[in-house]
Tab-separated table of C-alpha atoms and ligand atoms in Angstrom:
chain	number	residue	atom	x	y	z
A	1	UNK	CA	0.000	0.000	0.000
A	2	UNK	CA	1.343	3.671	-0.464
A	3	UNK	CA	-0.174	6.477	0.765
A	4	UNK	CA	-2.748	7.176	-2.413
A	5	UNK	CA	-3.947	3.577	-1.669
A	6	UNK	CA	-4.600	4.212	1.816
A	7	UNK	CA	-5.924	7.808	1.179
A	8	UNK	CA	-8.837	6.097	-1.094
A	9	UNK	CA	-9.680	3.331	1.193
A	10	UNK	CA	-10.243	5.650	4.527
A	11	UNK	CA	-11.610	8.054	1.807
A	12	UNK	CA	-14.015	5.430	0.207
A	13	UNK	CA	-15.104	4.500	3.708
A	14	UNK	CA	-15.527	8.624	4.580
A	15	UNK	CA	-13.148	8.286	7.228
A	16	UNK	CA	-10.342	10.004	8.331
A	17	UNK	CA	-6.842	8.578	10.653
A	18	UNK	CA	-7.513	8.943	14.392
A	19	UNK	CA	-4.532	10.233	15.948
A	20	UNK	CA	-5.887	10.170	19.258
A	21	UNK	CA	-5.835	6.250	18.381
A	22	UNK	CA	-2.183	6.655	16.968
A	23	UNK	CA	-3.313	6.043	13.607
A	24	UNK	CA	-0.206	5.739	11.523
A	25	UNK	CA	-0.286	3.597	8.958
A	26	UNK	CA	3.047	2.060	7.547
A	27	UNK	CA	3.584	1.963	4.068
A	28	UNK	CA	7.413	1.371	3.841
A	29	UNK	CA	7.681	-2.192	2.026
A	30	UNK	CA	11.350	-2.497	3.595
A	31	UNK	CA	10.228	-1.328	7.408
A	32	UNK	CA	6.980	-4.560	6.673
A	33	UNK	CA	9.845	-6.745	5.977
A	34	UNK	CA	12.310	-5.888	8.604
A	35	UNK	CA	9.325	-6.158	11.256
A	36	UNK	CA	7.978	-9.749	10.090
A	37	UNK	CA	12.060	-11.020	9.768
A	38	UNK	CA	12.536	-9.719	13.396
A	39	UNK	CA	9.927	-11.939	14.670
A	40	UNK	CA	11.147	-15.068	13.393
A	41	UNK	CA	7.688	-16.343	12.571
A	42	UNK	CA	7.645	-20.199	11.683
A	43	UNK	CA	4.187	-21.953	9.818
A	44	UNK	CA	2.586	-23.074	12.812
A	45	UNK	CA	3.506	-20.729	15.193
A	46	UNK	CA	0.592	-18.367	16.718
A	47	UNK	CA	1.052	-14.292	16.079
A	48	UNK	CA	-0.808	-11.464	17.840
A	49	UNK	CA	-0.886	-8.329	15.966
A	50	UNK	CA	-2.030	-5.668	18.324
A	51	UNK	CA	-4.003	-2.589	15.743
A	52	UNK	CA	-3.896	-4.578	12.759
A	53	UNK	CA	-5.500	-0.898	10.971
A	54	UNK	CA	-5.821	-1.601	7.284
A	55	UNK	CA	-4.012	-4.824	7.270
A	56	UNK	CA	-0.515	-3.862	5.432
A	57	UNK	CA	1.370	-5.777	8.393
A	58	UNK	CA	-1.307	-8.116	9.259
A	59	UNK	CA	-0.752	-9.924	5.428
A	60	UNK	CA	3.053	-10.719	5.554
A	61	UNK	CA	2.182	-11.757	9.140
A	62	UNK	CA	-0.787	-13.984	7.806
A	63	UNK	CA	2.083	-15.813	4.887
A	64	UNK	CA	4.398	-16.150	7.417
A	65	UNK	CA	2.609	-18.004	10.799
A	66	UNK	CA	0.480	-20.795	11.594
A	67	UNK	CA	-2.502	-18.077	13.120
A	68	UNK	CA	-2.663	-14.620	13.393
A	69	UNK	CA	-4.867	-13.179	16.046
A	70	UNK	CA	-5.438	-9.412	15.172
A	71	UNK	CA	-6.557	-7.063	18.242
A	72	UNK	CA	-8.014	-3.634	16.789
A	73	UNK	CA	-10.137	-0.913	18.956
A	74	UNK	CA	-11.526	1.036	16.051
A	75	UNK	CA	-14.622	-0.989	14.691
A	76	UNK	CA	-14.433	1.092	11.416
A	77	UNK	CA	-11.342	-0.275	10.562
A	78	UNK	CA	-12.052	-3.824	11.661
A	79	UNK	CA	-15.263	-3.220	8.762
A	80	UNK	CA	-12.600	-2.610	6.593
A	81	UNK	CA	-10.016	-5.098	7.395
A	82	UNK	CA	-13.176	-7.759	7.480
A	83	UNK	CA	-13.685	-6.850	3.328
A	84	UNK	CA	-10.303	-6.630	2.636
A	85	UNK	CA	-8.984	-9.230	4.459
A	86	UNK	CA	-12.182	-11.813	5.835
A	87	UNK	CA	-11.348	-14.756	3.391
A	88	UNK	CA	-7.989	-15.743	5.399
A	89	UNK	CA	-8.756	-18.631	7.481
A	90	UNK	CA	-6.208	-18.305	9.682
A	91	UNK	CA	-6.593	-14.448	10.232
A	92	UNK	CA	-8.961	-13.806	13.640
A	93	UNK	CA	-9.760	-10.517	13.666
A	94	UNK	CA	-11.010	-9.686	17.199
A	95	UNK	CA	-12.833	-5.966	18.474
A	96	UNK	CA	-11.280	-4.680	21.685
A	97	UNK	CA	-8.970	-2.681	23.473
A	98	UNK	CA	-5.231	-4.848	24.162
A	99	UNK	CA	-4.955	-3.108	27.225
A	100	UNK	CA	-8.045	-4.964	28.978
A	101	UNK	CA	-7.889	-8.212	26.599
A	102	UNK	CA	-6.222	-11.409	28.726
A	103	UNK	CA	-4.241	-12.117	25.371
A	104	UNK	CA	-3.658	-15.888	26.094
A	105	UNK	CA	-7.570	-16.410	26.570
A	106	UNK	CA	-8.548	-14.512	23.453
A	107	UNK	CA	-5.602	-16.659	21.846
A	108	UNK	CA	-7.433	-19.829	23.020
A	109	UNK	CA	-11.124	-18.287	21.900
A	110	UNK	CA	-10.123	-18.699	18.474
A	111	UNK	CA	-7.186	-21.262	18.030
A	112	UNK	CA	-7.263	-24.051	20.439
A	113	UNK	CA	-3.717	-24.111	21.048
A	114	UNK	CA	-1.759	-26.866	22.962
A	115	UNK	CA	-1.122	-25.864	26.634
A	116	UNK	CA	0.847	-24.040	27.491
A	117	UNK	CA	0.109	-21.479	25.177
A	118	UNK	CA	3.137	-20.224	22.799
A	119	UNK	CA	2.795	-17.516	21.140
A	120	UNK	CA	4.207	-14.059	19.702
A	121	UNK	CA	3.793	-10.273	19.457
A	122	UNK	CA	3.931	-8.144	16.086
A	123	UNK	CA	3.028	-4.692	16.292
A	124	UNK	CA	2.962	-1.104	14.820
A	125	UNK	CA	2.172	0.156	18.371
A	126	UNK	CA	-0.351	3.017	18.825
A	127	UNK	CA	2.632	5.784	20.589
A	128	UNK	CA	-0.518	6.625	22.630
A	129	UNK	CA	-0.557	3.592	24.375
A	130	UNK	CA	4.070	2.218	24.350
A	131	UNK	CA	4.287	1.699	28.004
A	132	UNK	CA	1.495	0.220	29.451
A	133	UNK	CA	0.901	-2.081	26.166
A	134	UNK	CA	4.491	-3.345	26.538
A	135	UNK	CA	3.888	-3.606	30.347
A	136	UNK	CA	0.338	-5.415	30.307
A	137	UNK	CA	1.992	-7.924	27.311
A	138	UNK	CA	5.256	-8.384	29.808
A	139	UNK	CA	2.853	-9.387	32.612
A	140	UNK	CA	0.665	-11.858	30.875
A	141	UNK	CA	0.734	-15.705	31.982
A	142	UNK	CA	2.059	-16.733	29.992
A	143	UNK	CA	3.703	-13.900	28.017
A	144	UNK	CA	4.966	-13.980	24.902
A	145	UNK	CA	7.964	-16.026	23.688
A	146	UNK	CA	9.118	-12.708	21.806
A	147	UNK	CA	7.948	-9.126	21.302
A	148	UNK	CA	8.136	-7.158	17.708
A	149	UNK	CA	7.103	-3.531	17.930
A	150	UNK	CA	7.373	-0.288	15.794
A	151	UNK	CA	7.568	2.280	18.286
A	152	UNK	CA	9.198	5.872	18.790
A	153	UNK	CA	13.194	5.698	18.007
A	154	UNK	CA	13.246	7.836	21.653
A	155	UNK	CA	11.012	5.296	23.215
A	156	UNK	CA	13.183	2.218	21.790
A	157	UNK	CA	16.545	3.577	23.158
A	158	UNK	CA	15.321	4.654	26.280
A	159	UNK	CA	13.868	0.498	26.734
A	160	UNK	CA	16.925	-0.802	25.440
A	161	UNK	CA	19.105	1.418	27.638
A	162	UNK	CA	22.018	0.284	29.613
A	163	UNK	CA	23.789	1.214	32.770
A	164	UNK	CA	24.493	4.869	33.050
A	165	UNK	CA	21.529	5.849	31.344
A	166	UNK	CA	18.993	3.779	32.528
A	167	UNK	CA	15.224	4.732	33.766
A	168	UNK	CA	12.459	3.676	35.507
A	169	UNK	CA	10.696	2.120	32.441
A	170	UNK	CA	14.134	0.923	31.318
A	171	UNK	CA	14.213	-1.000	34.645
A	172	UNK	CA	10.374	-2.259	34.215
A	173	UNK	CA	11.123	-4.102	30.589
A	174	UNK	CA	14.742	-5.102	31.592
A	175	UNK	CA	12.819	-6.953	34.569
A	176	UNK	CA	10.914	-9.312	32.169
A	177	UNK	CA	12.712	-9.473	29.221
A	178	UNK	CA	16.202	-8.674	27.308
A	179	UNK	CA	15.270	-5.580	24.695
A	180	UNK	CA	16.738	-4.796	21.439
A	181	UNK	CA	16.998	-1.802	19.166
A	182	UNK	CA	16.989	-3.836	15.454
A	183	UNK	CA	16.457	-0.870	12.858
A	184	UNK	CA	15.144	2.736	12.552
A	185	UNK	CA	12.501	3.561	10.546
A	186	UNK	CA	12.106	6.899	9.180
A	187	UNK	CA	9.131	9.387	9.970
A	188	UNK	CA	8.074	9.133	5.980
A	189	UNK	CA	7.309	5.569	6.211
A	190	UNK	CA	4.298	6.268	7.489
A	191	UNK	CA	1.089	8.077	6.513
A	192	UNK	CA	-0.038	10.762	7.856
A	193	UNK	CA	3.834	10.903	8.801
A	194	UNK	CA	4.168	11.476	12.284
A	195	UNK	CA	6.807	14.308	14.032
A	196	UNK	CA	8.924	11.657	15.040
A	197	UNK	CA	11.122	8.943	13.769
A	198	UNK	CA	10.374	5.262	14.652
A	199	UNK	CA	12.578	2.208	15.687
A	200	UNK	CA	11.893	-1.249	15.659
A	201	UNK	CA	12.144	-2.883	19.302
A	202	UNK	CA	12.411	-6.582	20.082
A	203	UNK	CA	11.832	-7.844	23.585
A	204	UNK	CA	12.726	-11.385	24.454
A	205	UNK	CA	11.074	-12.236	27.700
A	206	UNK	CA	13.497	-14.019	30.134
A	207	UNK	CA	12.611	-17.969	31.182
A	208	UNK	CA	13.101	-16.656	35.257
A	209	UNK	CA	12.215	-13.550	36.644
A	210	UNK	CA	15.570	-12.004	38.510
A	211	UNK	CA	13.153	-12.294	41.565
A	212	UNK	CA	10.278	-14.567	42.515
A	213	UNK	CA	6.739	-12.985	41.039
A	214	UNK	CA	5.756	-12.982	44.717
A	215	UNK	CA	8.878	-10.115	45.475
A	216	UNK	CA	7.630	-8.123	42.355
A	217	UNK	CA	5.674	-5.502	44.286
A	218	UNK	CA	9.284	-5.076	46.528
A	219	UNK	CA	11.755	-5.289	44.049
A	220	UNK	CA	9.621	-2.556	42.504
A	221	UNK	CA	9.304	-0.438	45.819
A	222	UNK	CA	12.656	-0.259	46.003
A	223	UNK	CA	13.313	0.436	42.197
A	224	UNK	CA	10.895	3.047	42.399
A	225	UNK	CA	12.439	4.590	45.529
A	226	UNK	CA	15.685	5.003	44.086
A	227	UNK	CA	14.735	6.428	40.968
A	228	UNK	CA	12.256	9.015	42.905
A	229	UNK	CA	15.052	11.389	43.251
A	230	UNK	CA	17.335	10.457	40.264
A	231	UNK	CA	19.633	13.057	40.525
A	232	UNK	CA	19.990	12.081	43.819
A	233	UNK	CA	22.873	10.018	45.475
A	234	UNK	CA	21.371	6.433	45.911
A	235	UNK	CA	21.965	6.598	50.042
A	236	UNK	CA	20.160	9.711	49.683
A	237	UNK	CA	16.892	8.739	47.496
A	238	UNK	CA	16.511	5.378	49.613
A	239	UNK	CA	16.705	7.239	52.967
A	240	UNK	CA	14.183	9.576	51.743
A	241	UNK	CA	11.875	7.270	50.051
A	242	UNK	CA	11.717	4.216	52.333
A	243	UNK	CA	11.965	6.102	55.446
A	244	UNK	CA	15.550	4.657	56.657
A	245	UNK	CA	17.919	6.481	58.783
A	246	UNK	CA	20.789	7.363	56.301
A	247	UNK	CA	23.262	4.935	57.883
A	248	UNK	CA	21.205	1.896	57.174
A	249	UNK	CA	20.682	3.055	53.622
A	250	UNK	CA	24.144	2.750	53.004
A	251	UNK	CA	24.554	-0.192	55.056
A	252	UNK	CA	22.053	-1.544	52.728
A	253	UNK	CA	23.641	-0.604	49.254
A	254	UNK	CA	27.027	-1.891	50.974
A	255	UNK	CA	25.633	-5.467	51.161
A	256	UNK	CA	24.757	-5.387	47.868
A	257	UNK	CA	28.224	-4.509	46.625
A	258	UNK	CA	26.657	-1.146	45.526
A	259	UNK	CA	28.762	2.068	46.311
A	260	UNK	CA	25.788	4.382	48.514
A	261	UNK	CA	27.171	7.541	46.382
A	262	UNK	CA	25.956	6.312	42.847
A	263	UNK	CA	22.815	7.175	41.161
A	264	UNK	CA	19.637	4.901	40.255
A	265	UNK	CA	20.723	5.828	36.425
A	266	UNK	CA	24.111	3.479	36.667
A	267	UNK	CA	22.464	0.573	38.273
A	268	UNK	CA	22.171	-2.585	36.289
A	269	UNK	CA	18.918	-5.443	36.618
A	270	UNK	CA	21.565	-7.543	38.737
A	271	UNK	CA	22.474	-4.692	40.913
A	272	UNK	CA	18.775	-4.089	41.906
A	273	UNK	CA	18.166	-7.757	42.707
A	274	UNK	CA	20.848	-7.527	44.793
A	275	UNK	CA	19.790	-4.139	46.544
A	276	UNK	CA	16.302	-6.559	47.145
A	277	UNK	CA	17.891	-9.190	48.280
A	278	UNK	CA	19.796	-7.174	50.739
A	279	UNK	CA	16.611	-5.926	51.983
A	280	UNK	CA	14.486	-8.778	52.130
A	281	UNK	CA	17.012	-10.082	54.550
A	282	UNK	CA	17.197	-6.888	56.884
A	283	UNK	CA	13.653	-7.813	57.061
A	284	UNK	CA	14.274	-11.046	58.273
A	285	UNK	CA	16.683	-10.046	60.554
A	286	UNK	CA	13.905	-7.788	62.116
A	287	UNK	CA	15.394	-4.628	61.542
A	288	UNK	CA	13.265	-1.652	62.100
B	301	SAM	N1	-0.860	-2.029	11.904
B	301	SAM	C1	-1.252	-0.902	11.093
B	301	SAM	C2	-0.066	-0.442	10.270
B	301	SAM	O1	1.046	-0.823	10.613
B	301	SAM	O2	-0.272	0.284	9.308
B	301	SAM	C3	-1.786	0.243	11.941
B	301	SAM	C4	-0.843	0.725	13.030
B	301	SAM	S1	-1.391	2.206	13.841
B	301	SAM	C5	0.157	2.848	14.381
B	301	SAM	C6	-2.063	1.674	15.397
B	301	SAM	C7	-3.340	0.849	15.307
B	301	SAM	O3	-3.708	0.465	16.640
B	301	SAM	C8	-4.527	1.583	14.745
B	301	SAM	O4	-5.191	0.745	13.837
B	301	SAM	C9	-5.416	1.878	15.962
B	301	SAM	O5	-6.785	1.984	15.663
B	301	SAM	C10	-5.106	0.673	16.840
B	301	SAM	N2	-5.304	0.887	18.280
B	301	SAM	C11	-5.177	2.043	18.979
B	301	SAM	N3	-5.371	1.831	20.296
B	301	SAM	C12	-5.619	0.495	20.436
B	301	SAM	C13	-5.899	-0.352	21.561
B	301	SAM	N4	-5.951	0.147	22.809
B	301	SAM	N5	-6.108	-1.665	21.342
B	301	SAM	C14	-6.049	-2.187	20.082
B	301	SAM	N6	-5.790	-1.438	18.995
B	301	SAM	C15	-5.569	-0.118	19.155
């Protein structure tokens, strides 16, 4: 599709892109290509598209996998996608919003998968929605075996971030899965052609958590805690934040081999696990 196609079908249909939906369609043949190679897709694997729009991703991903189950929000496109696109059997287009889908059940609504389910993520992601899509994918039982999604360039690098620069939601992917800047895509690959230029992201979500799902909410706490202050020595922002005394902050960071002047910024996924750990057993130790 190039931009005249996709002109005269939302013009046929009297309709117009809804950016409050982040409707940006991609038209780039080599960006489709790049997306559907990243996600290794294999004949009878399973593929969730998340805003399928007017299909130009949703057919290479429909040539490439076993099933493709396509998650749009905007039932005028899913009218369209339905004419254009309704005699692939293996294409299950589905109406709702990805944020409050289960995606595993809606998987096993329309394929009857073998348990546990396996499955993938391909998406041009709605900017609107980046974070908590990624998140509420991340945190699905189970999640994906690997993630595929167009998303801002800024957005990408700021995921895929290492220590030094890192961020809160740098910390919050890095927790569930190992990200991956694999190619920028420029703004004019898309139409209308957003301010912004695009990257593609891969996630591949770790096989163990670097803490128990039962420590999440903690591990977070503390995460949280240091970065509350980020320009703030770490002894500092954990005093502050989790009400310690200053010593004990830095007693803290000490036991987990972490030198109390540095910033939440330099820490690596280890180093917080080990900050956790450190605290779960000054718990135990019944420390006030
Ligand atoms: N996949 C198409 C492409 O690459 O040309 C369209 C991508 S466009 C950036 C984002 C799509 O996500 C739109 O079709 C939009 O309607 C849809 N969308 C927006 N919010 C959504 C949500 N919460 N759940 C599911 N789809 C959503």
């Amino acid at each position: 599709m190039n931009a005249q196609e996709v002109r005269a079908i939302l013009h046929a249909h009297g309709l117009r892109p809804r950016k409050g939906l982040g409707q940006n369609f991609l038209l780039d043949r080599k960006a489709l290509a790049r997306i559907v190679r990243a996600a290794q897709l294999s004949p009878d694997e399973i593929v969730v598209e998340i805003g399928p729009g007017l299909g130009a991703l949703t057919e290479h991903l429909v040539r490439h996998a076993g099933h493709v189950v396509a998650v749009e929000l905007d039932e005028r496109l899913l009218t369209i996608l339905r004419a254009r696109l309704g005699h692939e059997e293996r294409l299950h287009l589905v109406h709702g919003d990805i944020l409050r889908v289960d995606v595993p059940q809606v998987i096993r609504a329309h394929v009857s998968p073998p348990e546990p389910v396996r499955y993938k993520v391909v998406a041009n992601l709605p900017y609107t929605i980046t974070s908590p899509a990624i998140r509420h994918l991340l945190e699905s039982t189970p999640p994906p075996e690997r993630l595929v999604l167009l998303v801002q360039r800024e957005v990408a690098e700021r995921i895929a971030a290492t220590p030094g620069d890192m961020s809160l939601l740098a910390v919050h992917v890095q927790f569930y899965g190992r990200p991956r800047v694999v190619a920028h895509v420029p703004a004019g690959a898309f139409y209308p052609r957003p301010k912004v230029t695009s990257a593609v992201l891969e996630i591949v979500p770790h096989s163990m958590p670097p803490v128990p799902a039962e420590e999440r909410a903690l591990f977070f706490r503390i995460v949280e805690a240091g970065f509350h202050q980020r320009r703030k020595q770490l002894r500092n922002a954990l005093a502050a934040s989790l009400g310690l005394p200053k010593a004990q902050a830095e007693a803290l960071l000490l036991a987990a081999g972490v030198e109390p002047r540095r910033r939440a910024e330099t820490l690596s996924l280890q180093e917080w696990a080990r900050l956790h750990a450190a605290y779960r057993e000054r718990d135990k130790q019944g420390r006030p």
